[in-house]
C-alpha cells in the first residue's frame, strides 16, 4: 500500500495565512522604502543640487532601473539554488545603508549610487515576496497572490510618498524625512529573518520536465514565445511610463509652483489608486482573462499621461494621477499572473526574473528617452511621446495575447 507523505507542504492562502500575511508586511516595507523617493529625490536634484537638465535629474531612475532589472534576473535564477529566505535577507542587508547615504550625500553622484543599491534591494526583495506568495497560494489563486503583493507594496509607496512630502514641506528635504527610511529598512530586515522559506511548496504542484537553462528561459520569455514576448514588451513600456511619473512629473509640478506637500499628494494619489485597484484587478483577471485587462490598462495609462501635458493645475493633475493609477492597476498584477500562467512551476522563478528584467529595463529606457526628448523639445513633448507608446503597447497585447483564461 502506498504511503502518504505527511510532511508535504499544503498550498492555498487560507492554509498558509500567517506566512502570507507576514510576506505582505515585508513587501509593504519594500514599497515604503522606495516610496520616499517618489517625492524626495527629484526635488533634491533640483532644489539641493541645482540640476537643470532633465537627463541629469532622471539619472537616478536609470541607476535604479538598471540595477533592479539585473537583480530581478539573478533573483529568479538563484531563488531555488540558495533559498528564497536567504536571498530575501541579503536583499534587505543591501538596502540598509540607502537612506543614510541619501541623508548625508555631498553630491548628486552619491544619490545615484544609493539608488543603484536601492534597485538591487528592490529587485531581490520585491521579486522574492511575490514568488513566495505564489508558492504559498498555489495555481488557483495566482492573480490573488499577485494582487496582494503589489497592493501591499504600492499602498505603502503611496503612504510613504505622502508622509515624506508632508515632512519635507515642514522640515526640509533632509535629513528628517529620511529617518523613516532607516526604520523601514531595519524592520524589513528583521521580518525577513522571521519568514520561513517557501521553496518546498512548489513540489506539490505539477512541474513536468526539468527546467531549461537560464539562456533558454531568457530567449523564450523575451521573444521566442509570442505571448511571453508581448507580456515582456508591455511590462517594459509600463515601467517607462512610471519612470516619467517618478522622475519627470515632479519636476514639472515644481516648475508650476507646487510645494513638496502637494507633489507628495499627487504621487500618493497615483500609487494609492494603483495599490487599491490591484486588490480587484488581479483576482478579476483570474475569472475573465488577462488580455482585455492588460490592453485596457495600457490605453488608460496613455490617455492619462497625455493629459498631464494638456492640462495644468493641481485639481486637474490630481484627477489625472488617479486615472493613471487605475490604468496601472489593471496592468501590473495581470502581467505577473500571465507570466506564471505561461510557465511551468519549475521554471516560474526564472521566467518571472526574466520578465522583471525587461519590465524594469523600462525605467532605464523611459528615463533616458524622456530626458533626451525633454532637454531637446521640452517636457510636454516627452510626456506625450511616452503616452502614445503606452497606447501602442496596449494594442500589441491585444494582438499577441490569446483570448482565453490562462488558468
Tab-separated table of C-alpha atoms in Angstrom:
chain	number	residue	atom	x	y	z
A	1	UNK	CA	0.000	0.000	0.000
A	2	UNK	CA	1.351	3.447	-0.931
A	3	UNK	CA	2.397	5.588	1.985
A	4	UNK	CA	1.009	9.089	2.375
A	5	UNK	CA	3.575	11.882	2.629
A	6	UNK	CA	2.568	13.687	5.788
A	7	UNK	CA	5.199	16.402	5.523
A	8	UNK	CA	4.243	17.650	2.051
A	9	UNK	CA	3.504	21.398	2.265
A	10	UNK	CA	-0.097	22.400	1.622
A	11	UNK	CA	-0.800	25.186	-0.859
A	12	UNK	CA	-3.573	27.746	-0.573
A	13	UNK	CA	-3.844	31.182	1.013
A	14	UNK	CA	-6.037	30.030	3.917
A	15	UNK	CA	-3.738	27.119	4.765
A	16	UNK	CA	-0.715	29.434	4.860
A	17	UNK	CA	-2.380	32.619	6.072
A	18	UNK	CA	0.193	33.511	8.751
A	19	UNK	CA	3.166	33.372	6.401
A	20	UNK	CA	1.146	35.008	3.614
A	21	UNK	CA	0.326	37.991	5.847
A	22	UNK	CA	3.913	38.214	7.071
A	23	UNK	CA	5.114	38.416	3.464
A	24	UNK	CA	2.536	41.132	2.803
A	25	UNK	CA	4.090	43.091	5.673
A	26	UNK	CA	7.598	42.562	4.301
A	27	UNK	CA	6.615	43.839	0.870
A	28	UNK	CA	4.840	46.823	2.389
A	29	UNK	CA	8.204	47.802	3.867
A	30	UNK	CA	9.858	47.257	0.470
A	31	UNK	CA	7.361	49.714	-1.012
A	32	UNK	CA	7.696	52.179	1.852
A	33	UNK	CA	11.462	52.395	1.353
A	34	UNK	CA	11.154	53.313	-2.322
A	35	UNK	CA	8.042	55.437	-1.686
A	36	UNK	CA	10.136	58.127	-0.035
A	37	UNK	CA	11.925	58.672	-3.321
A	38	UNK	CA	8.710	59.372	-5.226
A	39	UNK	CA	8.619	62.733	-3.514
A	40	UNK	CA	12.104	63.378	-2.242
A	41	UNK	CA	14.796	62.537	-4.778
A	42	UNK	CA	13.638	64.562	-7.840
A	43	UNK	CA	13.244	67.613	-5.577
A	44	UNK	CA	16.700	67.042	-4.082
A	45	UNK	CA	18.149	67.081	-7.570
A	46	UNK	CA	16.529	70.387	-8.486
A	47	UNK	CA	16.479	72.269	-5.175
A	48	UNK	CA	19.514	70.921	-3.279
A	49	UNK	CA	21.966	70.054	-6.051
A	50	UNK	CA	20.806	72.663	-8.588
A	51	UNK	CA	20.266	70.331	-11.554
A	52	UNK	CA	18.672	71.903	-14.613
A	53	UNK	CA	18.881	69.119	-17.196
A	54	UNK	CA	16.044	66.581	-17.252
A	55	UNK	CA	18.538	63.887	-18.233
A	56	UNK	CA	20.678	64.681	-15.186
A	57	UNK	CA	17.685	64.528	-12.847
A	58	UNK	CA	16.496	61.247	-14.349
A	59	UNK	CA	19.938	59.643	-13.944
A	60	UNK	CA	18.876	58.306	-10.547
A	61	UNK	CA	15.985	56.442	-12.210
A	62	UNK	CA	18.402	54.981	-14.770
A	63	UNK	CA	20.694	53.707	-11.986
A	64	UNK	CA	17.744	52.292	-10.065
A	65	UNK	CA	16.190	50.605	-13.089
A	66	UNK	CA	19.413	49.070	-14.406
A	67	UNK	CA	20.345	47.640	-11.013
A	68	UNK	CA	16.818	46.382	-10.333
A	69	UNK	CA	16.492	44.743	-13.741
A	70	UNK	CA	19.703	42.754	-13.291
A	71	UNK	CA	18.792	41.886	-9.692
A	72	UNK	CA	15.412	40.590	-10.882
A	73	UNK	CA	17.068	38.240	-13.362
A	74	UNK	CA	19.623	36.927	-10.883
A	75	UNK	CA	16.999	36.550	-8.158
A	76	UNK	CA	14.859	34.367	-10.374
A	77	UNK	CA	17.904	32.284	-11.252
A	78	UNK	CA	19.230	31.804	-7.709
A	79	UNK	CA	15.977	31.614	-5.734
A	80	UNK	CA	15.896	27.820	-5.980
A	81	UNK	CA	19.645	27.406	-5.517
A	82	UNK	CA	20.379	29.246	-2.288
A	83	UNK	CA	16.862	29.518	-0.857
A	84	UNK	CA	14.215	32.212	-1.064
A	85	UNK	CA	14.543	33.311	2.572
A	86	UNK	CA	18.354	33.555	2.469
A	87	UNK	CA	18.187	35.720	-0.632
A	88	UNK	CA	15.466	37.890	0.930
A	89	UNK	CA	17.678	38.607	3.943
A	90	UNK	CA	20.569	39.510	1.629
A	91	UNK	CA	18.361	41.935	-0.284
A	92	UNK	CA	17.429	43.792	2.896
A	93	UNK	CA	21.058	43.915	4.027
A	94	UNK	CA	21.907	45.714	0.777
A	95	UNK	CA	19.075	48.201	1.332
A	96	UNK	CA	20.014	49.158	4.900
A	97	UNK	CA	22.512	51.958	4.009
A	98	UNK	CA	20.374	53.598	1.295
A	99	UNK	CA	18.515	56.251	3.377
A	100	UNK	CA	21.695	57.093	5.279
A	101	UNK	CA	23.656	57.696	2.057
A	102	UNK	CA	20.945	59.995	0.692
A	103	UNK	CA	20.779	61.777	4.041
A	104	UNK	CA	24.491	62.692	4.024
A	105	UNK	CA	25.173	62.785	0.248
A	106	UNK	CA	27.567	65.659	-0.598
A	107	UNK	CA	26.857	65.412	-4.343
A	108	UNK	CA	24.290	64.067	-6.804
A	109	UNK	CA	26.618	61.187	-7.647
A	110	UNK	CA	26.137	59.804	-4.150
A	111	UNK	CA	22.364	59.864	-4.638
A	112	UNK	CA	22.730	57.994	-7.927
A	113	UNK	CA	24.922	55.372	-6.218
A	114	UNK	CA	22.378	54.996	-3.400
A	115	UNK	CA	19.668	54.388	-5.976
A	116	UNK	CA	21.740	51.643	-7.574
A	117	UNK	CA	21.816	49.931	-4.164
A	118	UNK	CA	18.090	50.570	-3.797
A	119	UNK	CA	17.484	48.952	-7.186
A	120	UNK	CA	19.315	45.800	-6.060
A	121	UNK	CA	17.347	45.803	-2.806
A	122	UNK	CA	14.024	46.229	-4.604
A	123	UNK	CA	14.822	43.677	-7.303
A	124	UNK	CA	15.657	40.986	-4.766
A	125	UNK	CA	13.073	41.666	-2.079
A	126	UNK	CA	10.067	42.527	-4.245
A	127	UNK	CA	10.715	39.568	-6.554
A	128	UNK	CA	11.013	37.164	-3.660
A	129	UNK	CA	7.933	38.296	-1.763
A	130	UNK	CA	5.969	37.795	-4.992
A	131	UNK	CA	7.465	34.371	-5.721
A	132	UNK	CA	6.982	33.245	-2.118
A	133	UNK	CA	3.326	34.315	-2.066
A	134	UNK	CA	2.680	32.449	-5.318
A	135	UNK	CA	4.430	29.395	-3.845
A	136	UNK	CA	2.033	29.501	-0.898
A	137	UNK	CA	-1.120	30.340	-2.861
A	138	UNK	CA	-0.894	27.573	-5.453
A	139	UNK	CA	-2.210	27.647	-9.032
A	140	UNK	CA	-5.834	28.517	-8.228
A	141	UNK	CA	-5.084	31.894	-6.681
A	142	UNK	CA	-2.140	33.305	-8.645
A	143	UNK	CA	-3.918	36.532	-9.533
A	144	UNK	CA	-4.941	36.982	-5.911
A	145	UNK	CA	-1.348	36.459	-4.741
A	146	UNK	CA	-0.037	38.956	-7.297
A	147	UNK	CA	-2.731	41.457	-6.316
A	148	UNK	CA	-1.959	41.134	-2.613
A	149	UNK	CA	1.758	41.542	-3.185
A	150	UNK	CA	1.510	44.556	-5.470
A	151	UNK	CA	-1.289	46.219	-3.484
A	152	UNK	CA	0.720	45.961	-0.270
A	153	UNK	CA	3.866	47.279	-1.919
A	154	UNK	CA	2.291	50.173	-3.780
A	155	UNK	CA	-0.095	51.015	-0.976
A	156	UNK	CA	2.990	51.537	1.170
A	157	UNK	CA	4.601	53.536	-1.653
A	158	UNK	CA	1.593	55.872	-1.602
A	159	UNK	CA	1.509	56.333	2.166
A	160	UNK	CA	5.273	56.799	2.342
A	161	UNK	CA	5.267	59.331	-0.514
A	162	UNK	CA	2.514	61.349	1.146
A	163	UNK	CA	4.135	61.340	4.612
A	164	UNK	CA	7.525	62.181	3.103
A	165	UNK	CA	6.024	65.157	1.252
A	166	UNK	CA	4.425	66.382	4.466
A	167	UNK	CA	7.678	66.051	6.414
A	168	UNK	CA	9.726	67.649	3.635
A	169	UNK	CA	7.350	70.605	3.452
A	170	UNK	CA	7.576	71.086	7.210
A	171	UNK	CA	11.221	70.259	7.995
A	172	UNK	CA	13.067	70.359	4.665
A	173	UNK	CA	14.140	67.698	2.196
A	174	UNK	CA	16.696	66.152	4.552
A	175	UNK	CA	17.597	64.712	6.996
A	176	UNK	CA	14.296	64.417	8.927
A	177	UNK	CA	12.162	62.657	6.256
A	178	UNK	CA	14.861	60.028	5.781
A	179	UNK	CA	14.730	58.846	9.385
A	180	UNK	CA	11.604	56.961	8.311
A	181	UNK	CA	13.629	55.177	5.654
A	182	UNK	CA	16.105	53.966	8.254
A	183	UNK	CA	13.204	52.498	10.256
A	184	UNK	CA	11.648	50.866	7.157
A	185	UNK	CA	14.909	49.163	6.181
A	186	UNK	CA	15.670	47.941	9.693
A	187	UNK	CA	12.212	46.470	10.217
A	188	UNK	CA	12.235	44.836	6.776
A	189	UNK	CA	15.495	43.093	7.621
A	190	UNK	CA	14.134	41.829	10.950
A	191	UNK	CA	10.891	40.463	9.465
A	192	UNK	CA	12.799	38.700	6.695
A	193	UNK	CA	14.734	36.737	9.297
A	194	UNK	CA	11.408	35.510	10.718
A	195	UNK	CA	9.893	34.419	7.372
A	196	UNK	CA	10.026	30.703	6.513
A	197	UNK	CA	11.339	29.515	3.154
A	198	UNK	CA	8.563	28.522	0.702
A	199	UNK	CA	10.519	26.652	-1.973
A	200	UNK	CA	9.137	23.310	-0.802
A	201	UNK	CA	5.605	24.307	-1.791
A	202	UNK	CA	6.425	24.061	-5.499
A	203	UNK	CA	6.981	20.325	-5.030
A	204	UNK	CA	3.230	19.880	-4.543
A	205	UNK	CA	2.498	21.410	-7.965
A	206	UNK	CA	2.928	19.534	-11.274
A	207	UNK	CA	6.142	20.636	-12.940
A	208	UNK	CA	6.618	18.421	-15.983
A	209	UNK	CA	10.187	18.051	-17.234
A	210	UNK	CA	13.270	19.597	-15.673
A	211	UNK	CA	13.564	23.373	-16.147
A	212	UNK	CA	15.553	24.559	-19.169
A	213	UNK	CA	18.706	26.635	-18.895
A	214	UNK	CA	18.618	30.314	-17.999
A	215	UNK	CA	19.606	31.107	-21.596
A	216	UNK	CA	16.610	29.165	-22.922
A	217	UNK	CA	14.237	30.852	-20.484
A	218	UNK	CA	15.689	34.253	-21.404
A	219	UNK	CA	15.067	33.630	-25.093
A	220	UNK	CA	11.573	32.214	-24.580
A	221	UNK	CA	10.310	34.987	-22.302
A	222	UNK	CA	11.972	37.717	-24.364
A	223	UNK	CA	10.711	36.879	-27.841
A	224	UNK	CA	10.603	33.200	-28.884
A	225	UNK	CA	7.285	32.630	-27.148
A	226	UNK	CA	4.862	35.064	-28.818
A	227	UNK	CA	2.692	35.602	-25.744
A	228	UNK	CA	5.508	35.898	-23.216
A	229	UNK	CA	7.320	38.275	-25.573
A	230	UNK	CA	4.250	40.515	-25.708
A	231	UNK	CA	3.966	40.429	-21.916
A	232	UNK	CA	7.633	41.430	-21.591
A	233	UNK	CA	7.296	44.317	-24.055
A	234	UNK	CA	4.184	45.578	-22.309
A	235	UNK	CA	5.915	45.422	-18.941
A	236	UNK	CA	8.850	47.437	-20.319
A	237	UNK	CA	6.570	50.206	-21.602
A	238	UNK	CA	4.579	50.190	-18.364
A	239	UNK	CA	7.683	50.978	-16.328
A	240	UNK	CA	8.808	53.543	-18.890
A	241	UNK	CA	5.614	55.421	-18.054
A	242	UNK	CA	6.389	55.029	-14.349
A	243	UNK	CA	9.867	56.479	-14.927
A	244	UNK	CA	8.197	59.641	-16.239
A	245	UNK	CA	5.813	59.710	-13.270
A	246	UNK	CA	8.672	59.276	-10.824
A	247	UNK	CA	11.441	61.440	-12.265
A	248	UNK	CA	9.939	63.995	-14.671
A	249	UNK	CA	6.419	64.858	-13.500
A	250	UNK	CA	7.507	66.042	-10.002
A	251	UNK	CA	9.944	68.472	-11.639
A	252	UNK	CA	7.148	69.769	-13.899
A	253	UNK	CA	4.869	70.191	-10.887
A	254	UNK	CA	7.520	72.219	-9.037
A	255	UNK	CA	8.086	74.409	-12.097
A	256	UNK	CA	4.386	75.303	-11.944
A	257	UNK	CA	4.711	76.322	-8.298
A	258	UNK	CA	3.585	73.266	-6.318
A	259	UNK	CA	5.275	72.711	-2.956
A	260	UNK	CA	6.691	69.408	-1.703
A	261	UNK	CA	3.497	68.583	0.156
A	262	UNK	CA	1.323	68.790	-2.959
A	263	UNK	CA	3.880	66.924	-5.056
A	264	UNK	CA	3.752	64.164	-2.438
A	265	UNK	CA	-0.043	64.169	-2.562
A	266	UNK	CA	-0.050	63.696	-6.338
A	267	UNK	CA	2.451	60.843	-6.024
A	268	UNK	CA	0.262	59.279	-3.331
A	269	UNK	CA	-2.885	59.568	-5.476
A	270	UNK	CA	-1.179	57.812	-8.369
A	271	UNK	CA	0.418	54.997	-6.390
A	272	UNK	CA	-2.515	54.741	-3.966
A	273	UNK	CA	-5.038	54.192	-6.763
A	274	UNK	CA	-2.593	51.744	-8.292
A	275	UNK	CA	-2.419	49.851	-4.992
A	276	UNK	CA	-6.162	49.745	-4.251
A	277	UNK	CA	-7.078	48.875	-7.835
A	278	UNK	CA	-4.808	45.842	-7.737
A	279	UNK	CA	-6.892	44.363	-4.942
A	280	UNK	CA	-9.555	43.769	-7.591
A	281	UNK	CA	-7.789	43.570	-10.953
A	282	UNK	CA	-5.585	40.546	-10.294
A	283	UNK	CA	-8.368	38.361	-8.956
A	284	UNK	CA	-10.725	39.653	-11.683
A	285	UNK	CA	-8.239	38.501	-14.302
A	286	UNK	CA	-8.406	35.007	-12.767
A	287	UNK	CA	-12.065	34.937	-13.807
A	288	UNK	CA	-12.345	36.942	-17.027
A	289	UNK	CA	-8.874	36.551	-18.517
A	290	UNK	CA	-5.684	38.565	-18.780
A	291	UNK	CA	-5.676	40.060	-22.286
A	292	UNK	CA	-8.528	42.549	-22.014
A	293	UNK	CA	-7.359	43.988	-18.688
A	294	UNK	CA	-3.796	44.438	-19.962
A	295	UNK	CA	-4.860	46.167	-23.180
A	296	UNK	CA	-7.391	48.420	-21.455
A	297	UNK	CA	-4.940	49.368	-18.717
A	298	UNK	CA	-2.242	50.482	-21.153
A	299	UNK	CA	-4.768	52.553	-23.116
A	300	UNK	CA	-5.972	54.264	-19.930
A	301	UNK	CA	-2.351	54.969	-18.989
A	302	UNK	CA	-1.701	56.542	-22.371
A	303	UNK	CA	-4.729	58.825	-22.116
A	304	UNK	CA	-3.789	59.958	-18.615
A	305	UNK	CA	-0.138	60.643	-19.495
A	306	UNK	CA	-1.044	62.760	-22.499
A	307	UNK	CA	-3.433	64.626	-20.195
A	308	UNK	CA	-0.541	65.793	-17.998
A	309	UNK	CA	0.811	67.709	-20.988
A	310	UNK	CA	-2.614	69.052	-21.945
A	311	UNK	CA	-3.942	70.413	-18.626
A	312	UNK	CA	-2.483	72.479	-15.797
A	313	UNK	CA	-3.227	72.921	-12.107
A	314	UNK	CA	-3.366	70.781	-9.004
A	315	UNK	CA	-7.016	69.738	-9.412
A	316	UNK	CA	-6.541	68.532	-12.998
A	317	UNK	CA	-3.307	66.753	-12.135
A	318	UNK	CA	-4.954	65.078	-9.142
A	319	UNK	CA	-7.673	63.635	-11.383
A	320	UNK	CA	-5.153	62.513	-13.971
A	321	UNK	CA	-2.968	60.914	-11.293
A	322	UNK	CA	-5.955	58.866	-10.184
A	323	UNK	CA	-6.766	57.759	-13.748
A	324	UNK	CA	-3.091	56.960	-14.343
A	325	UNK	CA	-3.041	54.812	-11.212
A	326	UNK	CA	-6.187	52.987	-12.324
A	327	UNK	CA	-4.644	52.096	-15.671
A	328	UNK	CA	-1.510	50.802	-13.993
A	329	UNK	CA	-3.585	48.771	-11.527
A	330	UNK	CA	-5.294	46.956	-14.393
A	331	UNK	CA	-1.956	46.005	-15.904
A	332	UNK	CA	0.565	45.328	-13.163
A	333	UNK	CA	-0.623	42.174	-11.359
A	334	UNK	CA	-2.258	40.850	-14.526
A	335	UNK	CA	1.066	40.787	-16.371
A	336	UNK	CA	2.711	38.964	-13.463
A	337	UNK	CA	-0.037	36.372	-13.335
A	338	UNK	CA	0.183	35.878	-17.114
A	339	UNK	CA	3.906	35.074	-16.864
A	340	UNK	CA	3.204	32.452	-14.210
A	341	UNK	CA	0.327	31.005	-16.244
A	342	UNK	CA	2.552	30.525	-19.274
A	343	UNK	CA	5.474	28.997	-17.327
A	344	UNK	CA	5.716	25.561	-15.651
A	345	UNK	CA	6.238	25.683	-11.855
A	346	UNK	CA	9.853	24.525	-12.065
A	347	UNK	CA	10.623	27.434	-14.417
A	348	UNK	CA	8.426	30.009	-12.680
A	349	UNK	CA	11.083	31.860	-10.681
A	350	UNK	CA	13.361	32.168	-13.717
A	351	UNK	CA	10.546	33.266	-16.008
A	352	UNK	CA	9.439	35.930	-13.539
A	353	UNK	CA	13.050	37.052	-13.225
A	354	UNK	CA	13.392	37.449	-16.991
A	355	UNK	CA	10.053	39.242	-17.279
A	356	UNK	CA	11.035	41.595	-14.476
A	357	UNK	CA	14.394	42.159	-16.194
A	358	UNK	CA	12.527	43.513	-19.206
A	359	UNK	CA	9.888	45.302	-17.159
A	360	UNK	CA	12.370	47.211	-15.011
A	361	UNK	CA	14.576	47.924	-18.013
A	362	UNK	CA	11.668	50.203	-18.818
A	363	UNK	CA	12.924	52.521	-16.083
A	364	UNK	CA	16.203	52.848	-17.979
A	365	UNK	CA	14.659	53.193	-21.425
A	366	UNK	CA	11.935	55.538	-20.212
A	367	UNK	CA	14.249	57.759	-18.186
A	368	UNK	CA	16.868	58.055	-20.945
A	369	UNK	CA	14.308	58.707	-23.691
A	370	UNK	CA	12.215	61.080	-21.596
A	371	UNK	CA	15.285	63.028	-20.506
A	372	UNK	CA	16.684	63.401	-24.016
A	373	UNK	CA	13.327	64.431	-25.507
A	374	UNK	CA	12.631	66.868	-22.664
A	375	UNK	CA	16.057	68.507	-22.993
A	376	UNK	CA	15.656	68.822	-26.771
A	377	UNK	CA	11.957	69.580	-27.246
A	378	UNK	CA	10.513	70.283	-23.810
A	379	UNK	CA	8.776	68.308	-21.102
A	380	UNK	CA	5.398	68.280	-22.860
A	381	UNK	CA	6.817	66.567	-25.947
A	382	UNK	CA	8.472	63.965	-23.747
A	383	UNK	CA	5.288	63.243	-21.806
A	384	UNK	CA	3.117	62.964	-24.944
A	385	UNK	CA	5.598	60.585	-26.604
A	386	UNK	CA	5.509	58.210	-23.658
A	387	UNK	CA	1.713	58.387	-23.592
A	388	UNK	CA	1.445	57.254	-27.198
A	389	UNK	CA	3.907	54.419	-26.513
A	390	UNK	CA	1.659	53.202	-23.692
A	391	UNK	CA	-1.369	53.077	-26.003
A	392	UNK	CA	0.673	51.230	-28.642
A	393	UNK	CA	1.723	48.647	-26.044
A	394	UNK	CA	-1.952	48.000	-25.287
A	395	UNK	CA	-2.574	47.279	-28.967
A	396	UNK	CA	0.449	44.946	-29.011
A	397	UNK	CA	-1.002	42.971	-26.105
A	398	UNK	CA	-4.445	42.785	-27.719
A	399	UNK	CA	-2.969	41.345	-30.918
A	400	UNK	CA	-0.494	38.859	-29.434
A	401	UNK	CA	-2.147	37.505	-26.283
A	402	UNK	CA	-4.727	34.760	-26.642
A	403	UNK	CA	-8.358	35.494	-25.825
A	404	UNK	CA	-8.791	32.991	-23.023
A	405	UNK	CA	-8.222	32.463	-19.351
A	406	UNK	CA	-4.696	31.220	-18.791
A	407	UNK	CA	-5.529	29.314	-15.579
